[in-house]
PDB file of C-alpha atoms and ligand atoms in Angstrom:
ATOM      1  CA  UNK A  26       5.161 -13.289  15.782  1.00 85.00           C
ATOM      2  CA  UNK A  27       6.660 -10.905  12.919  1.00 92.00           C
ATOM      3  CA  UNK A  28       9.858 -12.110  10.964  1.00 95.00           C
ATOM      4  CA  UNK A  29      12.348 -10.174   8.877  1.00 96.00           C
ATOM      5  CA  UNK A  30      11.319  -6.665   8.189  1.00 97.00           C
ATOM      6  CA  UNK A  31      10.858  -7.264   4.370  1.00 97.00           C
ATOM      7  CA  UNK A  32      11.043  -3.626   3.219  1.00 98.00           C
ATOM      8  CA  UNK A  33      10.185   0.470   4.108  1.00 98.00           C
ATOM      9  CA  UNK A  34       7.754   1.608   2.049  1.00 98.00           C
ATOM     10  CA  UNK A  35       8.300   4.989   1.125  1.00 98.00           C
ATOM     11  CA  UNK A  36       5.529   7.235  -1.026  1.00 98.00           C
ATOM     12  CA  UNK A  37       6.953   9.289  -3.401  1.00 98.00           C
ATOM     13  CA  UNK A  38       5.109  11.990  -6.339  1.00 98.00           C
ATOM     14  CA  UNK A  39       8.004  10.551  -9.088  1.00 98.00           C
ATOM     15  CA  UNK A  40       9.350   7.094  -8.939  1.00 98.00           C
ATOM     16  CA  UNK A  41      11.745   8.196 -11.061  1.00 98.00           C
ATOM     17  CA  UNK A  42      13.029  11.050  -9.246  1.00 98.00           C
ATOM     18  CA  UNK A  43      13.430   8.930  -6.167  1.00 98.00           C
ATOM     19  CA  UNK A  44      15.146   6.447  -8.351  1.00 98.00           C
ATOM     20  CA  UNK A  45      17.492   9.596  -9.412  1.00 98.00           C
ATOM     21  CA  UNK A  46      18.236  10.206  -5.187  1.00 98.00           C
ATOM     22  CA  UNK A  47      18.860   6.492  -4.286  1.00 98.00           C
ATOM     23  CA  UNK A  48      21.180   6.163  -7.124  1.00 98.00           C
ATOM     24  CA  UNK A  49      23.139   9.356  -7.306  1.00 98.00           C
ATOM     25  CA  UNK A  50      23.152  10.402  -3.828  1.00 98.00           C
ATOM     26  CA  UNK A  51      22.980   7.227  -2.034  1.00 98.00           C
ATOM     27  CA  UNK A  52      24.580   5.172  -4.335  1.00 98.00           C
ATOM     28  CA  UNK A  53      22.148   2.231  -4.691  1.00 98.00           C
ATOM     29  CA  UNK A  54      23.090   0.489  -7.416  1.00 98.00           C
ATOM     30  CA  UNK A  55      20.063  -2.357  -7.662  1.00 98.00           C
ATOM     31  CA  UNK A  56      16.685  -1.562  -8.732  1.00 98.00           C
ATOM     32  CA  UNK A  57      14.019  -3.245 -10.003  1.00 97.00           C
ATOM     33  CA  UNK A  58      11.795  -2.082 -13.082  1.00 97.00           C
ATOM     34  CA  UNK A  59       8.920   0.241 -11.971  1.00 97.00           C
ATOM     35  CA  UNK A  60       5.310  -1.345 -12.573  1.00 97.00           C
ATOM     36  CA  UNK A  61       1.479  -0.524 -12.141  1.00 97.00           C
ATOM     37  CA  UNK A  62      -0.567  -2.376  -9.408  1.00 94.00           C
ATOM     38  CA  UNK A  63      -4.109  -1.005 -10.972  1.00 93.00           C
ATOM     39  CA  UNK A  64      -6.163  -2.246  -8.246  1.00 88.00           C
ATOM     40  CA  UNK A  65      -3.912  -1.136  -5.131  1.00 90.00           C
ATOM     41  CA  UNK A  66      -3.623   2.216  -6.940  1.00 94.00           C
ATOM     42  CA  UNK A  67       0.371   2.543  -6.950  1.00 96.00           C
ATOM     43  CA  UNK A  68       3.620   2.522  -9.382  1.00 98.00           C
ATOM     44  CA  UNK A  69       6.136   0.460  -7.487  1.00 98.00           C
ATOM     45  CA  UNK A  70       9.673  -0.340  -7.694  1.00 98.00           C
ATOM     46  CA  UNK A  71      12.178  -1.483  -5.153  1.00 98.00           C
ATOM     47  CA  UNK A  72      15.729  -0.324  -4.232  1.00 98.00           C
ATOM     48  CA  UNK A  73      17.484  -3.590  -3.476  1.00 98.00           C
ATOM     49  CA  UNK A  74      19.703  -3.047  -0.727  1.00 97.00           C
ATOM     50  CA  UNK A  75      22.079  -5.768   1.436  1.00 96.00           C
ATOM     51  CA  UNK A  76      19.346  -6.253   4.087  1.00 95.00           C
ATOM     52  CA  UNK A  77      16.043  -4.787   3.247  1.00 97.00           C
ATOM     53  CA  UNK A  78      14.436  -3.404   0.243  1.00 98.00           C
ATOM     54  CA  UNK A  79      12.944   0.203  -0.154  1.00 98.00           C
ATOM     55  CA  UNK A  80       9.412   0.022  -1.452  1.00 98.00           C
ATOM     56  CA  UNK A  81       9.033   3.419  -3.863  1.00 98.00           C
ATOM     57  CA  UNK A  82       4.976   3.851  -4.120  1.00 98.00           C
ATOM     58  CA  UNK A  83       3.590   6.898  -6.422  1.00 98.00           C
ATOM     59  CA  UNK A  84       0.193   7.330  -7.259  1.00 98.00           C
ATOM     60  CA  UNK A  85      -1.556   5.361  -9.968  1.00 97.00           C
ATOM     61  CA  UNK A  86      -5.290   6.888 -11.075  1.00 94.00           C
ATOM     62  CA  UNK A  87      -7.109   9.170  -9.325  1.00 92.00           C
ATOM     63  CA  UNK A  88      -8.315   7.351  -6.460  1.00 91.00           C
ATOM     64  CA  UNK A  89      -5.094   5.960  -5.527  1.00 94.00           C
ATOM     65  CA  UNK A  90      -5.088   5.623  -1.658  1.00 91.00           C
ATOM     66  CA  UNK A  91      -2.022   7.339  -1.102  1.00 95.00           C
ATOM     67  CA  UNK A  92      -2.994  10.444  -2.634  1.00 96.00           C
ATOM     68  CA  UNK A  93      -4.195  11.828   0.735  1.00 95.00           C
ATOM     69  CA  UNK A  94      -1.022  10.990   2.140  1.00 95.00           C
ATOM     70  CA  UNK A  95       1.241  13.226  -0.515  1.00 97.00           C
ATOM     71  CA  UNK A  96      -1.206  15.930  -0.036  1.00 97.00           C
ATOM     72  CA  UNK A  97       0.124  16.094   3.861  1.00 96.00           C
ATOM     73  CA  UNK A  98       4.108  15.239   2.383  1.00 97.00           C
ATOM     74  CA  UNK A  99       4.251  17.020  -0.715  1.00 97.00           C
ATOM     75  CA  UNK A 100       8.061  15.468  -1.077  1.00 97.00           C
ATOM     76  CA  UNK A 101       7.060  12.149  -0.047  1.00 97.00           C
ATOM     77  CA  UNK A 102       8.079  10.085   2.841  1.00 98.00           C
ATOM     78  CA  UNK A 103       8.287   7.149   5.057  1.00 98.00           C
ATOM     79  CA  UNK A 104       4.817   5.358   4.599  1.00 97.00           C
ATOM     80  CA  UNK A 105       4.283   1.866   5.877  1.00 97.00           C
ATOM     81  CA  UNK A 106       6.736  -1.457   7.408  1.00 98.00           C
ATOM     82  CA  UNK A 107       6.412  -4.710   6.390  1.00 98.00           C
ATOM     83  CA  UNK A 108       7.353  -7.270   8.124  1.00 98.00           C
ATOM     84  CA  UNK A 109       7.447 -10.778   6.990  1.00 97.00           C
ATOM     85  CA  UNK A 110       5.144 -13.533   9.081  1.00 97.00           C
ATOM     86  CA  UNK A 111       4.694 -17.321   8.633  1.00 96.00           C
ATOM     87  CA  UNK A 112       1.327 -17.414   8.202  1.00 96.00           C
ATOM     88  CA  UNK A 113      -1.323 -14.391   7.046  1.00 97.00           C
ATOM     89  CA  UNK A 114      -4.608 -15.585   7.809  1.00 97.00           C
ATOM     90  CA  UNK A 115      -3.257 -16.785  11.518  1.00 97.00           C
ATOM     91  CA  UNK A 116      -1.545 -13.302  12.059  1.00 97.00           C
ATOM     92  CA  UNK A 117      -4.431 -11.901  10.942  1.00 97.00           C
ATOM     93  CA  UNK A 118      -6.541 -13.728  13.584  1.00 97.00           C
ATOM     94  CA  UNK A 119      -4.164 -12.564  16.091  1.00 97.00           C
ATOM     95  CA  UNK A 120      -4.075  -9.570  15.723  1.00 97.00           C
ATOM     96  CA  UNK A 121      -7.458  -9.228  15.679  1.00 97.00           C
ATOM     97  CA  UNK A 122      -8.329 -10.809  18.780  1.00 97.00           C
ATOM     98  CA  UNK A 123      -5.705  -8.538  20.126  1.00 97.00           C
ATOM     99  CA  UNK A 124      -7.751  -5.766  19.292  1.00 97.00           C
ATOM    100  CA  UNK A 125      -6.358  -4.584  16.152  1.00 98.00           C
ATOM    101  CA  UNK A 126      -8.070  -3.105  13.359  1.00 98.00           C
ATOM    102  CA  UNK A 127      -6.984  -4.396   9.830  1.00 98.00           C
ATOM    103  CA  UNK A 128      -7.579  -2.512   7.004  1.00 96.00           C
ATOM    104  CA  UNK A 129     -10.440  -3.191   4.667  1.00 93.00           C
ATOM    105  CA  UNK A 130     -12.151  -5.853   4.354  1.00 94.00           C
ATOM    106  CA  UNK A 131      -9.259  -8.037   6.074  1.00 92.00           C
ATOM    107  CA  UNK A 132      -8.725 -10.221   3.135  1.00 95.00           C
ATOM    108  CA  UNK A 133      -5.123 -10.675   2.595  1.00 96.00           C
ATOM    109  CA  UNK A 134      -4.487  -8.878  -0.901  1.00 93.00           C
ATOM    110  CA  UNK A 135      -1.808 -10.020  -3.254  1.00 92.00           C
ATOM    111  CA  UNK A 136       1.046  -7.739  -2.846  1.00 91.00           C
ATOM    112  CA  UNK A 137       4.357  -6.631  -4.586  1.00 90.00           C
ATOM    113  CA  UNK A 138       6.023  -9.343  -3.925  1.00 90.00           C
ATOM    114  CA  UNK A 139       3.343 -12.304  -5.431  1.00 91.00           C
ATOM    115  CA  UNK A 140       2.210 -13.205  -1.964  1.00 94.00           C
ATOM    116  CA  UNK A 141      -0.782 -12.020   0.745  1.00 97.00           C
ATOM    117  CA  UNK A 142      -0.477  -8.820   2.346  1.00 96.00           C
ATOM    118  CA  UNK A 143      -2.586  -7.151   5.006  1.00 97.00           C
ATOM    119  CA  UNK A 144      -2.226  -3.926   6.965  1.00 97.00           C
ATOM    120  CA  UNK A 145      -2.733  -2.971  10.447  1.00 97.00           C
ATOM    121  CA  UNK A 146      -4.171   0.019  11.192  1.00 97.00           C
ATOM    122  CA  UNK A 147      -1.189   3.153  12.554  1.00 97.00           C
ATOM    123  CA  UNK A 148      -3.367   3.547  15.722  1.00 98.00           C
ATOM    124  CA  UNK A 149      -3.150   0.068  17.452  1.00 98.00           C
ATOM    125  CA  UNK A 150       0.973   0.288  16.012  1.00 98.00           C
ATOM    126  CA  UNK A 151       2.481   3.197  17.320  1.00 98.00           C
ATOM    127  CA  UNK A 152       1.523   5.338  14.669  1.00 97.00           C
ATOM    128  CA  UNK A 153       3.509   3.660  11.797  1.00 97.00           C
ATOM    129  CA  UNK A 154       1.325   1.837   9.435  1.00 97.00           C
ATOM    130  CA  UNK A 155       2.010  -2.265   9.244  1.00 98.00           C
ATOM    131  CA  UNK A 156       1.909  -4.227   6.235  1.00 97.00           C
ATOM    132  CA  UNK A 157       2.504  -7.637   7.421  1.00 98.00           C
ATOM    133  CA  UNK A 158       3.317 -10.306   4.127  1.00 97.00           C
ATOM    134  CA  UNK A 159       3.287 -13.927   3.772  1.00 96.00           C
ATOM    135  CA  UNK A 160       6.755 -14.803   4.329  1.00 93.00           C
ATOM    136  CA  UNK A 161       8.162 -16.033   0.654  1.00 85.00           C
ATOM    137  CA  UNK A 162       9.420 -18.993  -0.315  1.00 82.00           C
ATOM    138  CA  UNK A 163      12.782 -19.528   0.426  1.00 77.00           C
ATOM    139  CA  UNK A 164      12.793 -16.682   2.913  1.00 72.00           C
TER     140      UNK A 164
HETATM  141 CO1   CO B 208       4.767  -2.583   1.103  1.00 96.50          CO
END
């Protein structure tokens, strides 16, 4: 069963330009430093905000897998949900046998946030693409 929605993940062609409209237009005031995730293929940073977080994703090399998805948004937008569970691998299962497809190879993936990740395909969700994330400690 999901938990808090832990952030919106939101692609973007400059981090820093969407860093520019969250602070300046929407006023966000908390952000974290950007970084590289070489192996998922993204820049992140998050907008902190009272009850969620904003997940800003821009491509990193050229076979980042979001690359496809800015060439259909050229301005970026709203990309994947995560929601928080208690356990990965037993979501996972779940799902699963529920008929989901999970991307790749299944195998949670460390995420953003230090802990295992997976994503559920947009066709078995609605058409919104679902991260679903180890719930953190102290969460
Ligand atoms: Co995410």
């Amino acid at each position: 069963m999901i938990g808090r929605l832990n952030h919106i993940g939101v692609a973007t062609p400059s981090i820093d330009e969407s860093v520019k409209m969250y602070r300046d237009i929407l006023g966000a005031t908390k952000f974290t430093e950007k970084w590289s995730m070489p192996e998922q293929g993204v820049w992140v940073c998050f907008v902190d905000l009272p009850n969620t977080q904003i997940e800003l994703i821009e491509p990193y090399g050229e076979d980042s897998p979001i690359h496809g998805f800015l060439a259909k948004n050229p301005k970026g937008g709203q990309h994947h949900v995560c929601y928080e569970v208690d356990d990965i691998i037993a979501a996972r299962d779940d799902m699963r046998a529920k008929g989901c497809t999970i991307l790749g190879t299944g195998e949670p993936r460390i995420g953003a946030h230090g802990v295992p990740v997976i994503f559920v395909h947009p066709k078995d969700m609605g058409g919104i693409l679902v991260e679903l994330m180890q719930k953190p400690e102290g969460h």
